[in-house]
mmCIF file of C-alpha atoms in Angstrom:
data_model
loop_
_atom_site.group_PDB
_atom_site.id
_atom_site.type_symbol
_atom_site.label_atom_id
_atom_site.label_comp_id
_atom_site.label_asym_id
_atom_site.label_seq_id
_atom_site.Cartn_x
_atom_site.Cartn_y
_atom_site.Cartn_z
ATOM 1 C CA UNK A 1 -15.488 -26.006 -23.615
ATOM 2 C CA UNK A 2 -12.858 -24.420 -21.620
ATOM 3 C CA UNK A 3 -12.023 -25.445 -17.908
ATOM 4 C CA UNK A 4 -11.422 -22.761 -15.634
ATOM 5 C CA UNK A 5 -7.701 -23.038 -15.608
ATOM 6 C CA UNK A 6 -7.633 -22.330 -19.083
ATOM 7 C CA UNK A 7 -10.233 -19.368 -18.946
ATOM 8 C CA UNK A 8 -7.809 -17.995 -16.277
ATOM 9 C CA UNK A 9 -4.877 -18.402 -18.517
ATOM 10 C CA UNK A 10 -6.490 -17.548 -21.631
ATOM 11 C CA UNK A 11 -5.562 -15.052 -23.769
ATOM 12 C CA UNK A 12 -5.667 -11.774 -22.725
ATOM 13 C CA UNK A 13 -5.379 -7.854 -25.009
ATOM 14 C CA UNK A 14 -1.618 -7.410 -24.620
ATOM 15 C CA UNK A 15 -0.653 -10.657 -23.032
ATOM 16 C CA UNK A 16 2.963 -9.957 -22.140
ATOM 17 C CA UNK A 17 2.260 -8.644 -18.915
ATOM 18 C CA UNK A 18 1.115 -11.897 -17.496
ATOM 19 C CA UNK A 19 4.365 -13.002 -17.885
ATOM 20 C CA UNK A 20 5.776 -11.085 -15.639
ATOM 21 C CA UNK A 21 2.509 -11.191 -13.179
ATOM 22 C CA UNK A 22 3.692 -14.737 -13.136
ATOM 23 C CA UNK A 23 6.525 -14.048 -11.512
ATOM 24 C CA UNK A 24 4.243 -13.581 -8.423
ATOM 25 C CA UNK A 25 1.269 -14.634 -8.534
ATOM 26 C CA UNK A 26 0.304 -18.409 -6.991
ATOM 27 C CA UNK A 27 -1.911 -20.115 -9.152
ATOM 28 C CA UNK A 28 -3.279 -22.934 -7.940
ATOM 29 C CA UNK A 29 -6.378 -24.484 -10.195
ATOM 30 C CA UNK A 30 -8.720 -26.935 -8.908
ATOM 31 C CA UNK A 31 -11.384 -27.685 -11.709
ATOM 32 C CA UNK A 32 -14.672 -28.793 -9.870
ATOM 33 C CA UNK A 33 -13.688 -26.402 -6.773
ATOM 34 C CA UNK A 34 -13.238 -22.878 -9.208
ATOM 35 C CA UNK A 35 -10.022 -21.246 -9.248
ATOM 36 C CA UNK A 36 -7.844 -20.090 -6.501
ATOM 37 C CA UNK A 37 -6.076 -16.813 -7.209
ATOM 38 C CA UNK A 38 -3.402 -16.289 -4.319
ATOM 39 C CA UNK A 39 -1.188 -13.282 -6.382
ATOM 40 C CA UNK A 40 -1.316 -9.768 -4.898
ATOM 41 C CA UNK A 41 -2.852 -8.986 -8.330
ATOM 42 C CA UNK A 42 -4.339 -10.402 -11.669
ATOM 43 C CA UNK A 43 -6.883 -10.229 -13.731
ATOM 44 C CA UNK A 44 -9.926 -12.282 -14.618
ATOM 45 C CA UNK A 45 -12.240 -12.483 -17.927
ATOM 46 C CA UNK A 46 -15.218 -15.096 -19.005
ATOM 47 C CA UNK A 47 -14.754 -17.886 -20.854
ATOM 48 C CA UNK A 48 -13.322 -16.734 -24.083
ATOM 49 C CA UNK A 49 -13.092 -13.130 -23.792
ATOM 50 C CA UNK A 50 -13.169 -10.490 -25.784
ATOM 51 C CA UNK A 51 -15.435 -13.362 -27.591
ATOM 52 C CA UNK A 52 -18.557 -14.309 -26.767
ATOM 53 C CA UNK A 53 -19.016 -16.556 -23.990
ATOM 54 C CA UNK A 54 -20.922 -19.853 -23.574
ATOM 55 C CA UNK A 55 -23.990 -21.187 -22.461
ATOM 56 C CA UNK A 56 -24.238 -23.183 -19.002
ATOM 57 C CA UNK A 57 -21.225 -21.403 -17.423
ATOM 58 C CA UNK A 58 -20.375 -21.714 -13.419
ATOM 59 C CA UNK A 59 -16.717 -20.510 -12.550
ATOM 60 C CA UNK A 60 -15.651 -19.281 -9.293
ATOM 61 C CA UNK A 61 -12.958 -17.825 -8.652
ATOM 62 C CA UNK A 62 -11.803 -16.986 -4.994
ATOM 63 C CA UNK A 63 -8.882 -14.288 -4.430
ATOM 64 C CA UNK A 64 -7.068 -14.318 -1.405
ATOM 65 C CA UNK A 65 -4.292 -12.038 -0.186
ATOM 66 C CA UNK A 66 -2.278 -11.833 2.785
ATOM 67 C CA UNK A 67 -3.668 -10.273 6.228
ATOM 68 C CA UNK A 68 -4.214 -6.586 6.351
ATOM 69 C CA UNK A 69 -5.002 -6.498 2.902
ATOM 70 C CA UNK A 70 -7.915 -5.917 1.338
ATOM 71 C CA UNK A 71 -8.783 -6.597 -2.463
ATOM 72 C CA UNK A 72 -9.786 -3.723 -5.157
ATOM 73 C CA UNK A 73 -11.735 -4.667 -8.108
ATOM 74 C CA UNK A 74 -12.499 -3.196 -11.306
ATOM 75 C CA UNK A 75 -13.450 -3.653 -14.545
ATOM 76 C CA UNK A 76 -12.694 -2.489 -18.112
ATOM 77 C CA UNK A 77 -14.920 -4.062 -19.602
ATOM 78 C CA UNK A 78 -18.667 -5.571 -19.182
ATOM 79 C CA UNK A 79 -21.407 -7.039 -21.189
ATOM 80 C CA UNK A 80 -23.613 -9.522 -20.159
ATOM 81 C CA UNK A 81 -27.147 -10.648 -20.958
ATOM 82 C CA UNK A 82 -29.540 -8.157 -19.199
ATOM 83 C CA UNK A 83 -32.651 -9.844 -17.340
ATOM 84 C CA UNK A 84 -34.984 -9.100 -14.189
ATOM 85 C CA UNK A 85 -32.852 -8.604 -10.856
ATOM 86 C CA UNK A 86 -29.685 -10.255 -13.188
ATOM 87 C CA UNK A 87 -31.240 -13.786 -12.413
ATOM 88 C CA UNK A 88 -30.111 -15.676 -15.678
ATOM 89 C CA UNK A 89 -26.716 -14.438 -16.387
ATOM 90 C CA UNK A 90 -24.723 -12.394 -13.979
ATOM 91 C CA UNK A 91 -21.485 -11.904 -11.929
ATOM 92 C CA UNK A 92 -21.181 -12.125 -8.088
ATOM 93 C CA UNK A 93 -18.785 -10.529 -5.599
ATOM 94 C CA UNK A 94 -18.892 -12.224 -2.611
ATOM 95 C CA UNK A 95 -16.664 -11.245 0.902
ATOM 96 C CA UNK A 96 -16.947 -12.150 4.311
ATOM 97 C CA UNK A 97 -20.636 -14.027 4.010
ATOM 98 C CA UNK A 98 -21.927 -10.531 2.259
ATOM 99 C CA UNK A 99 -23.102 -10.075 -1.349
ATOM 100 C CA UNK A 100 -20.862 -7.275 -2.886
ATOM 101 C CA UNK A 101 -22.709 -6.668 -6.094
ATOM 102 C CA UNK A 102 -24.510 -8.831 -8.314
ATOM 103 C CA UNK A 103 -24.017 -7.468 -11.837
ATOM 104 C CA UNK A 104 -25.581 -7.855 -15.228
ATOM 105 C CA UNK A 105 -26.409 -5.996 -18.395
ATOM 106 C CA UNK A 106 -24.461 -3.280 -19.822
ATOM 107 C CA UNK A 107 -25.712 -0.250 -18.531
ATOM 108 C CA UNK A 108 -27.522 0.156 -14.726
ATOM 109 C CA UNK A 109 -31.162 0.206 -14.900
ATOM 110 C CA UNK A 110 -33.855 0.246 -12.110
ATOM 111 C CA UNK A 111 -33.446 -3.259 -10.483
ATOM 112 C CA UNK A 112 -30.136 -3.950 -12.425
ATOM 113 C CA UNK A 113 -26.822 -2.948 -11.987
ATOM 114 C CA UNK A 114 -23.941 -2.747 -14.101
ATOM 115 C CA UNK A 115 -20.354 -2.073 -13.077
ATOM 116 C CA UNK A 116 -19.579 0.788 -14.769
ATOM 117 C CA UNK A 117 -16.807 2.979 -13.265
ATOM 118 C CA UNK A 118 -17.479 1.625 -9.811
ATOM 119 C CA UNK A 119 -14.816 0.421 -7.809
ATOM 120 C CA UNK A 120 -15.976 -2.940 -5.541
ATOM 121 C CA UNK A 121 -13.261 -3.710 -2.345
ATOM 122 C CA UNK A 122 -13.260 -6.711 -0.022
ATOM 123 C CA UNK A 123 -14.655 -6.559 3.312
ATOM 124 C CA UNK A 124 -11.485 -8.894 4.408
ATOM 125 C CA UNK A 125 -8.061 -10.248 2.681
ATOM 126 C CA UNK A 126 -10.670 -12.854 0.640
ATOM 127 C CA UNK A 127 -12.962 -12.384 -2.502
ATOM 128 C CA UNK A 128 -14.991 -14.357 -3.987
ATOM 129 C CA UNK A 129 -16.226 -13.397 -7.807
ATOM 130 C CA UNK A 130 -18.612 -15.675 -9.480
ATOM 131 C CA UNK A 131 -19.686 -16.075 -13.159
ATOM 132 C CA UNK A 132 -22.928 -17.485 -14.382
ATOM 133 C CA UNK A 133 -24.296 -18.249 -17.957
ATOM 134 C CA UNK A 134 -27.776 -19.879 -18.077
ATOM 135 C CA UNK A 135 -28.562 -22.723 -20.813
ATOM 136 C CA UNK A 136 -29.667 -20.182 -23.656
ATOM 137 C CA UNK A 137 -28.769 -16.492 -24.824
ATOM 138 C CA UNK A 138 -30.614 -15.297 -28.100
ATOM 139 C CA UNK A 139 -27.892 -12.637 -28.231
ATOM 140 C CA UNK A 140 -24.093 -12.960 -27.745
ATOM 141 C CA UNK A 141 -22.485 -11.213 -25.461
ATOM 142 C CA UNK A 142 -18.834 -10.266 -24.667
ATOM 143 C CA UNK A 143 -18.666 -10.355 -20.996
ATOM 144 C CA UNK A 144 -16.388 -9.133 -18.659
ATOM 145 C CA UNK A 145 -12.515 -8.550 -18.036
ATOM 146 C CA UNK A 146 -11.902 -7.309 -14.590
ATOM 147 C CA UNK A 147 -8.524 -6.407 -12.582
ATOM 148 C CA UNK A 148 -8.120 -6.908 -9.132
ATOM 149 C CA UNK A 149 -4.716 -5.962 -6.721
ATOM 150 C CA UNK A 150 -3.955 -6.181 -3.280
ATOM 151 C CA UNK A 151 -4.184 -2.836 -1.645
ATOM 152 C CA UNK A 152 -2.640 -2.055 2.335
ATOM 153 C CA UNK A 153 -5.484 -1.538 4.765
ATOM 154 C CA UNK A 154 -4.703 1.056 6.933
ATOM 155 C CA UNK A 155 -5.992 0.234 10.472
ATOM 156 C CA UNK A 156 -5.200 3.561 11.939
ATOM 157 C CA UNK A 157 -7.461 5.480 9.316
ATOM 158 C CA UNK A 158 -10.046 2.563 9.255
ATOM 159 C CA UNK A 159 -10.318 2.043 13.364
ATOM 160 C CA UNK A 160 -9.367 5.567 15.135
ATOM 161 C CA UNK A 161 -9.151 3.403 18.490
ATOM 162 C CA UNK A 162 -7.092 1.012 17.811
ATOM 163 C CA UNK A 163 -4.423 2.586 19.973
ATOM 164 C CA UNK A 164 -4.409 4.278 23.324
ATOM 165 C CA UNK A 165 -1.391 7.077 21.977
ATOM 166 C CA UNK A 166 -0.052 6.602 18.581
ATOM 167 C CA UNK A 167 -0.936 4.360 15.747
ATOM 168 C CA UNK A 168 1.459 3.349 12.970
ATOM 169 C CA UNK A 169 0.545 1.870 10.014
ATOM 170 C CA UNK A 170 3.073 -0.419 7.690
ATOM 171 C CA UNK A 171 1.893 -2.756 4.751
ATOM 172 C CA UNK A 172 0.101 -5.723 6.337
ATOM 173 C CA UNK A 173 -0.144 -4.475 9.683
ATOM 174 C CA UNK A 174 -0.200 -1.602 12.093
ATOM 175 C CA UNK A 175 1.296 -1.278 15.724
ATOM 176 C CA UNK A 176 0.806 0.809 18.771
ATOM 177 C CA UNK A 177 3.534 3.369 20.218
ATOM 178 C CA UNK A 178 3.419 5.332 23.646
ATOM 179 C CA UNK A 179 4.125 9.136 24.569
ATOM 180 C CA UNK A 180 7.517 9.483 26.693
ATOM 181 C CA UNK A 181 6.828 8.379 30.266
ATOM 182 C CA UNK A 182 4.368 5.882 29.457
ATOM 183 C CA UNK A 183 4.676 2.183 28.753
ATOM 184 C CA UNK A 184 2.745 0.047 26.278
ATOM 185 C CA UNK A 185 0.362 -2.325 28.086
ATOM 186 C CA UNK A 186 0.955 -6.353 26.843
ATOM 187 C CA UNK A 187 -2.284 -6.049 24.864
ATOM 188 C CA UNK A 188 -0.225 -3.855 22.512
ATOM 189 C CA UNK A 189 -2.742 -1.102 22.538
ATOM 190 C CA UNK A 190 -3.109 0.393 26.046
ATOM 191 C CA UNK A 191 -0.190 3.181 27.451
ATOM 192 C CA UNK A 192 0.251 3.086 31.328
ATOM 193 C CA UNK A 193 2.020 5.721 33.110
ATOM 194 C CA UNK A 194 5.503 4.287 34.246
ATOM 195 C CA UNK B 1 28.520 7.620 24.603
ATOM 196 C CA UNK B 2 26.099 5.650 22.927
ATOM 197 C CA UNK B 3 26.782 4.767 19.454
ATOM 198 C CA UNK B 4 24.323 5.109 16.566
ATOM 199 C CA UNK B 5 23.723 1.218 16.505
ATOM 200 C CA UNK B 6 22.562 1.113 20.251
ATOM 201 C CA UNK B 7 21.125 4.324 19.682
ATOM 202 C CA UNK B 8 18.752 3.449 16.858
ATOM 203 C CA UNK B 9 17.878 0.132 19.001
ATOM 204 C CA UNK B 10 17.486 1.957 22.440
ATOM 205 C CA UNK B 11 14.768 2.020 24.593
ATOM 206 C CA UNK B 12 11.277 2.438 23.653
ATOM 207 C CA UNK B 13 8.319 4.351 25.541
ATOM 208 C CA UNK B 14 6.569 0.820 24.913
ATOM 209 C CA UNK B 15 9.324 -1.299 23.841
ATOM 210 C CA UNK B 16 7.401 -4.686 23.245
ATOM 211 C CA UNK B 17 6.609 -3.884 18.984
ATOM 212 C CA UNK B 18 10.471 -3.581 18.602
ATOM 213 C CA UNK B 19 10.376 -7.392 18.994
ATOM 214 C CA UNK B 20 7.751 -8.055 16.247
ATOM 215 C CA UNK B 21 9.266 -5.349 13.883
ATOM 216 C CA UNK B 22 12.451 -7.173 14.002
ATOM 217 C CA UNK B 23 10.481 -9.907 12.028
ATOM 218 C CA UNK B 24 10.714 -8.068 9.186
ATOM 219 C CA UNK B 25 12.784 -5.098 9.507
ATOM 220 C CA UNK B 26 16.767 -6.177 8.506
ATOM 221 C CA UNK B 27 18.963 -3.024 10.133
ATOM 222 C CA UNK B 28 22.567 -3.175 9.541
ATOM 223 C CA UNK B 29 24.675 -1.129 11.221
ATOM 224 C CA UNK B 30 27.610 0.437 10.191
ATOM 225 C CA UNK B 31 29.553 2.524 12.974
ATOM 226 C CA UNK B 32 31.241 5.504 11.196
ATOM 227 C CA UNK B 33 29.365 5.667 8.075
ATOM 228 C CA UNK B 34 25.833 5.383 9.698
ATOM 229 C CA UNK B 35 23.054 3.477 10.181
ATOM 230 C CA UNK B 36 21.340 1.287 7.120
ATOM 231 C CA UNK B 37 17.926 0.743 7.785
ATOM 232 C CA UNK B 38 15.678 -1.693 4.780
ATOM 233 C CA UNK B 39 12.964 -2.694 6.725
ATOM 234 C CA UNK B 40 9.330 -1.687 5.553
ATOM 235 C CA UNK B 41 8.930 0.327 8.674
ATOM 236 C CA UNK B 42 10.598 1.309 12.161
ATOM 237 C CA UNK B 43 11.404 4.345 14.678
ATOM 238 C CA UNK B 44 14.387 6.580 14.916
ATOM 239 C CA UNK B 45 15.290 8.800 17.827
ATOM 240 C CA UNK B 46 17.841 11.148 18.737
ATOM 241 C CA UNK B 47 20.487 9.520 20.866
ATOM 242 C CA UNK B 48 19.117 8.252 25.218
ATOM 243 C CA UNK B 49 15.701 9.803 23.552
ATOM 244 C CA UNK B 50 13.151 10.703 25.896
ATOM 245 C CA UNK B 51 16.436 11.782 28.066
ATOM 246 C CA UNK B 52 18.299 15.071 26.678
ATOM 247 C CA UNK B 53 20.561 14.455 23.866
ATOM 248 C CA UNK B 54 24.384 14.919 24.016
ATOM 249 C CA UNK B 55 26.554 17.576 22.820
ATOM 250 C CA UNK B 56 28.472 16.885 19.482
ATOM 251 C CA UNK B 57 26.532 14.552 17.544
ATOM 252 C CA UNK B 58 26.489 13.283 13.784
ATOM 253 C CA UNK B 59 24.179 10.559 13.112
ATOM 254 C CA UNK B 60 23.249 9.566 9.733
ATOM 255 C CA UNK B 61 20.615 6.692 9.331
ATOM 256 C CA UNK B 62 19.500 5.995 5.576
ATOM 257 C CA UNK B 63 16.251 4.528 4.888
ATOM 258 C CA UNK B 64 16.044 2.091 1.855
ATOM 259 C CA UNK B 65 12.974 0.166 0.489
ATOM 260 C CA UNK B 66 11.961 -1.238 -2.419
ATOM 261 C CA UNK B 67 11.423 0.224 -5.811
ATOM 262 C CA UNK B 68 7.692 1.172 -6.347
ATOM 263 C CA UNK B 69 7.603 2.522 -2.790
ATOM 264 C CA UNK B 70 7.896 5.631 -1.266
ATOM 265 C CA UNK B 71 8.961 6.746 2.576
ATOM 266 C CA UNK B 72 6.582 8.732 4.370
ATOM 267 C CA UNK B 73 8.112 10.283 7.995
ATOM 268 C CA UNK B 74 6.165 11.539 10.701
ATOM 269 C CA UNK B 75 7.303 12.877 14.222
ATOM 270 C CA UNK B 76 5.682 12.273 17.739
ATOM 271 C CA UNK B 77 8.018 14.278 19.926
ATOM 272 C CA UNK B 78 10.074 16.985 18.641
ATOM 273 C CA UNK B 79 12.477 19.579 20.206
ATOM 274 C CA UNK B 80 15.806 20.700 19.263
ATOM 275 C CA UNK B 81 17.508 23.411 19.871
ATOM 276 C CA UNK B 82 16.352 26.739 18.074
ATOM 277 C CA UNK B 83 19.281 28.473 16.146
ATOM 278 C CA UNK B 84 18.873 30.932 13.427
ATOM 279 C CA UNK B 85 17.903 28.597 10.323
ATOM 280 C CA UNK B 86 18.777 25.451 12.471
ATOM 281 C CA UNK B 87 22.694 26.258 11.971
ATOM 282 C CA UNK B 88 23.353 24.824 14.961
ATOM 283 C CA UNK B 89 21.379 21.968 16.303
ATOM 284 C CA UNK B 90 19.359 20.083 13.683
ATOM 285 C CA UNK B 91 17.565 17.373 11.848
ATOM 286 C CA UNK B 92 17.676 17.014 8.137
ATOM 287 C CA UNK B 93 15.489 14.688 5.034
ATOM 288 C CA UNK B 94 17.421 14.292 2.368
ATOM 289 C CA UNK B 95 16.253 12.381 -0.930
ATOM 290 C CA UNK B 96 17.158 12.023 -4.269
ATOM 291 C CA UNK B 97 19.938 14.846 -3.878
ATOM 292 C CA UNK B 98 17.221 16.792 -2.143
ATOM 293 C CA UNK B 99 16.729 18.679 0.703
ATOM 294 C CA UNK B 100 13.323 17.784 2.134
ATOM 295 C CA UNK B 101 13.722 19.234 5.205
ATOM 296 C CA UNK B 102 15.796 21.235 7.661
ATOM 297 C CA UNK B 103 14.192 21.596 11.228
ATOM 298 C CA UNK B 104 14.954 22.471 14.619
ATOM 299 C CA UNK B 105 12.886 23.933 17.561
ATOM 300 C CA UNK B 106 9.702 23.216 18.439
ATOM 301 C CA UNK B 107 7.603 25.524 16.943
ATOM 302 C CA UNK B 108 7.919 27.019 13.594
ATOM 303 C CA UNK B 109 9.293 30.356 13.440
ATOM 304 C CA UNK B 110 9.411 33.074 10.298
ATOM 305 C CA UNK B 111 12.907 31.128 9.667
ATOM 306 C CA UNK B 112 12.674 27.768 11.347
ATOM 307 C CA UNK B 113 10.586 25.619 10.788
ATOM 308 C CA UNK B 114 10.104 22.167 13.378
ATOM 309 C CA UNK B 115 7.833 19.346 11.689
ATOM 310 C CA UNK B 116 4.987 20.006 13.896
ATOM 311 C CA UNK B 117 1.960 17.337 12.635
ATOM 312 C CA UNK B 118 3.635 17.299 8.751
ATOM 313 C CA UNK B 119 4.241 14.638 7.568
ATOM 314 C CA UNK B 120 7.245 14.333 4.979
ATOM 315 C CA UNK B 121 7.865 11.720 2.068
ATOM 316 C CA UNK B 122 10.635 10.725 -0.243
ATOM 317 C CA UNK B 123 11.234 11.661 -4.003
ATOM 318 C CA UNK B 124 12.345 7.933 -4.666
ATOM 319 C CA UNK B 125 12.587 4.443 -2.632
ATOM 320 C CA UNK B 126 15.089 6.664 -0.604
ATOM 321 C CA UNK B 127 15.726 9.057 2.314
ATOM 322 C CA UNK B 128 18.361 9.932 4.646
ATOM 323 C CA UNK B 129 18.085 11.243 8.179
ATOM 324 C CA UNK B 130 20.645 13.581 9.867
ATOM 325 C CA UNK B 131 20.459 14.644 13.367
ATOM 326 C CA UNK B 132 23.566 17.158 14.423
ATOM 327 C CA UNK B 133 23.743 18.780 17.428
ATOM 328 C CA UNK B 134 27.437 21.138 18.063
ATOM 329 C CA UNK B 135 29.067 21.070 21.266
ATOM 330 C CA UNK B 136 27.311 23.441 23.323
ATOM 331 C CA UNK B 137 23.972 23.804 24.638
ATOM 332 C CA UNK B 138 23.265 26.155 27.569
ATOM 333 C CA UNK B 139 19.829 24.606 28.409
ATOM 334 C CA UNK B 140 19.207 20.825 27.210
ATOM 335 C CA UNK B 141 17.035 19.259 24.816
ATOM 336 C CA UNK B 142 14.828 15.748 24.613
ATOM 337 C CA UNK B 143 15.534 15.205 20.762
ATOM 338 C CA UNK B 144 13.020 13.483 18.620
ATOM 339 C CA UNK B 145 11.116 10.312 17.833
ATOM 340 C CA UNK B 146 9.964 9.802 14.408
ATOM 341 C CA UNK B 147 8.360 6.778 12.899
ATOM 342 C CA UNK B 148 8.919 6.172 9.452
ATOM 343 C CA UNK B 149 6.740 3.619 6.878
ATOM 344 C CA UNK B 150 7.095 2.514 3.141
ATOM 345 C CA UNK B 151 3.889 2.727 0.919
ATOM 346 C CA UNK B 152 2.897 1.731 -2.286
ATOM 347 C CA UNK B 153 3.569 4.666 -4.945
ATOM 348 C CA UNK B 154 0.505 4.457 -7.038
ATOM 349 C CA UNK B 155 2.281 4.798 -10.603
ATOM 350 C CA UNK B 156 -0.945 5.029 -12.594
ATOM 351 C CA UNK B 157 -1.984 8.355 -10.126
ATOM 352 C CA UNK B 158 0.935 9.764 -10.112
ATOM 353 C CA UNK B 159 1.823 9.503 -13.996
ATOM 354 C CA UNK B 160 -1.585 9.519 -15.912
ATOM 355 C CA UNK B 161 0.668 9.339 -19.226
ATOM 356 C CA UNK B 162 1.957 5.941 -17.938
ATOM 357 C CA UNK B 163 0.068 3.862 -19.824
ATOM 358 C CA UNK B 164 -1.717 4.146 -23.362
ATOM 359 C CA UNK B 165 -4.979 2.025 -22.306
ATOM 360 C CA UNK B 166 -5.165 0.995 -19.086
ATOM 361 C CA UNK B 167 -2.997 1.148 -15.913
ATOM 362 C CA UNK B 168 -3.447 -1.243 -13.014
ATOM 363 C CA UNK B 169 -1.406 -0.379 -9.725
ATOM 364 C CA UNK B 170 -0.174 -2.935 -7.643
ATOM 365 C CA UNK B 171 2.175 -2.676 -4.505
ATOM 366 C CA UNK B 172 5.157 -2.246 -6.097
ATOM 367 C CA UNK B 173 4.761 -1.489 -9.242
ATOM 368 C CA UNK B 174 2.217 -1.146 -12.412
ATOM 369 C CA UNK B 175 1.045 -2.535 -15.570
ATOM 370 C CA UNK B 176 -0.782 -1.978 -18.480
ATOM 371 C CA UNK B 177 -3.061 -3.514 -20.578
ATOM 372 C CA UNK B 178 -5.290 -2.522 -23.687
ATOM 373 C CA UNK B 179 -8.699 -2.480 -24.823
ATOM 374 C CA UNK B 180 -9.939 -5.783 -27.154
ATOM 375 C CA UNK B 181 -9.025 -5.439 -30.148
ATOM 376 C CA UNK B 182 -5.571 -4.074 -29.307
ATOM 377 C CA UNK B 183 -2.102 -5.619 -28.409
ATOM 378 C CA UNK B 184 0.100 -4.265 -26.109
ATOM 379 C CA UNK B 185 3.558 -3.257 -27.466
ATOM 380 C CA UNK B 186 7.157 -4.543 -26.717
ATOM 381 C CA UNK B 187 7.633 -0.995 -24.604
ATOM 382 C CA UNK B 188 4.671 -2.500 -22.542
ATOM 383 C CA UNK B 189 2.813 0.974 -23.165
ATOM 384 C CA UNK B 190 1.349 1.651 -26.116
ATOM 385 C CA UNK B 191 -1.436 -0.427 -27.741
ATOM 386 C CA UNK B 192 -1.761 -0.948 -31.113
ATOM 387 C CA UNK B 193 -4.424 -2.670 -33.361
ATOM 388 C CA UNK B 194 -4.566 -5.819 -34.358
#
């Protein structure tokens, strides 16, 4: 069997661009723990991907990014055992104490949902994604490669009153700005009239 | 006179986020050949802005961040003097040996146009701002503030050819990857079968 560390690091379609994804991503692997995933972007797969994957499979992996960003997932690929609300085998999304998705099967049915084209974000800079195989699959199945990347949350768009005159947004952050004649309150937020 | 250093770090309607930009914002200043700004965001007025600006002014400030990003510009006070296609007074985007644009009074005329809520980006990681005003104005003229911000050029929108499989934007920059079964090439864009 494969530790997380090495599913992480495992082989992927064209592997040279982890190479240079290297070059900024922070890995740090605990085995026990999951995997934490501190890079502004990567990319994740089951155990073994694009073969099968085992039985009796728990791997979490948590993403976290700096402030003000928020994380984009995706995924190009998913197959996993289908079964009644996904409770055998399935993948969790996980941000800020709130369930994402919870994901099985191939295609969405009633009470299932598959990924598809959807696009999943973080409610915060933190995501966690969870993979779980149960002790027996009479089929195989491929499971799942996902991306994620860091993406700038724009506070001015996202919170209209975050500022009393102008908002301005940067990567990471945003800051307030006053009209001529007024000066910005020590709250940062709040113009007064000089 | 003030010079274009002092200028570019004058007052402030609220002055206080100048302090907190300076984190990360690295301005050089070069008297004579104009003002380098790299930081990843910041504000540029005309010269004593919100007092009128003086006669007989070149300022040049050029606006450099890193590659995968592009410089969006936006203005909260604008008013220059109105001249028949901004001859006289004026304040010009330059990027990438273009001429973004050329603007002067404060409303848009059949000939002149003044930035009014547009908002202007770069062609590269790039853009130069010149304000000019000539030696004579009979009335006088509070200038401009603009506020200017580097974001993330999404390479895989912008350039749908980019990749041969799959593109995955980051800030920065892009990658691609292929579908199992496939390697990614030395050119890091096509995929090819195994």
């Amino acid at each position: 069997m494969r530790g997380p560390c090495s599913a992480q690091r495992g082989r992927t379609a064209g592997g040279e661009w982890l190479w240079f994804s290297a070059l900024i991503a922070v890995v740090i692997c605990k085995t026990g723990d999951g995997v934490e995933l501190t890079g502004l972007y990567g990319r994740i797969t089951s155990p073994n991907f694009p073969k099968p994957y085992p039985n009796d499979q728990t791997i979490t992996w948590t993403i976290t990014t700096p402030i003000g960003h928020r994380i984009k997932i995706y995924f190009t690929y998913f197959n996993l055992e289908l079964s009644y609300r996904c409770e055998y085998d399935y993948l969790k999304l996980n941000s800020k104490g709130t369930e994402v998705a919870h994901l099985c099967g191939k295609e969405s049915t009633d009470t299932e949902k598959a990924p598809g084209d959807t696009v999943f974000y973080s409610l915060d800079n933190k995501m966690t994604v969870t993979f779980r195989s149960d002790y027996s699959n009479e089929k195989e199945f491929n499971g799942f490669e996902l991306f994620y990347t860091a993406e700038d949350i724009n506070e001015c768009e996202s919170d209209t009153e975050i500022c009393d005159h102008f908002c301005h947004n940067y990567i990471g952050g945003h800051y307030c700005s006053c009209r001529p004649g007024f000066s910005l309150h020590s709250d940062k937020k709040i113009c007064t009239a000089q």
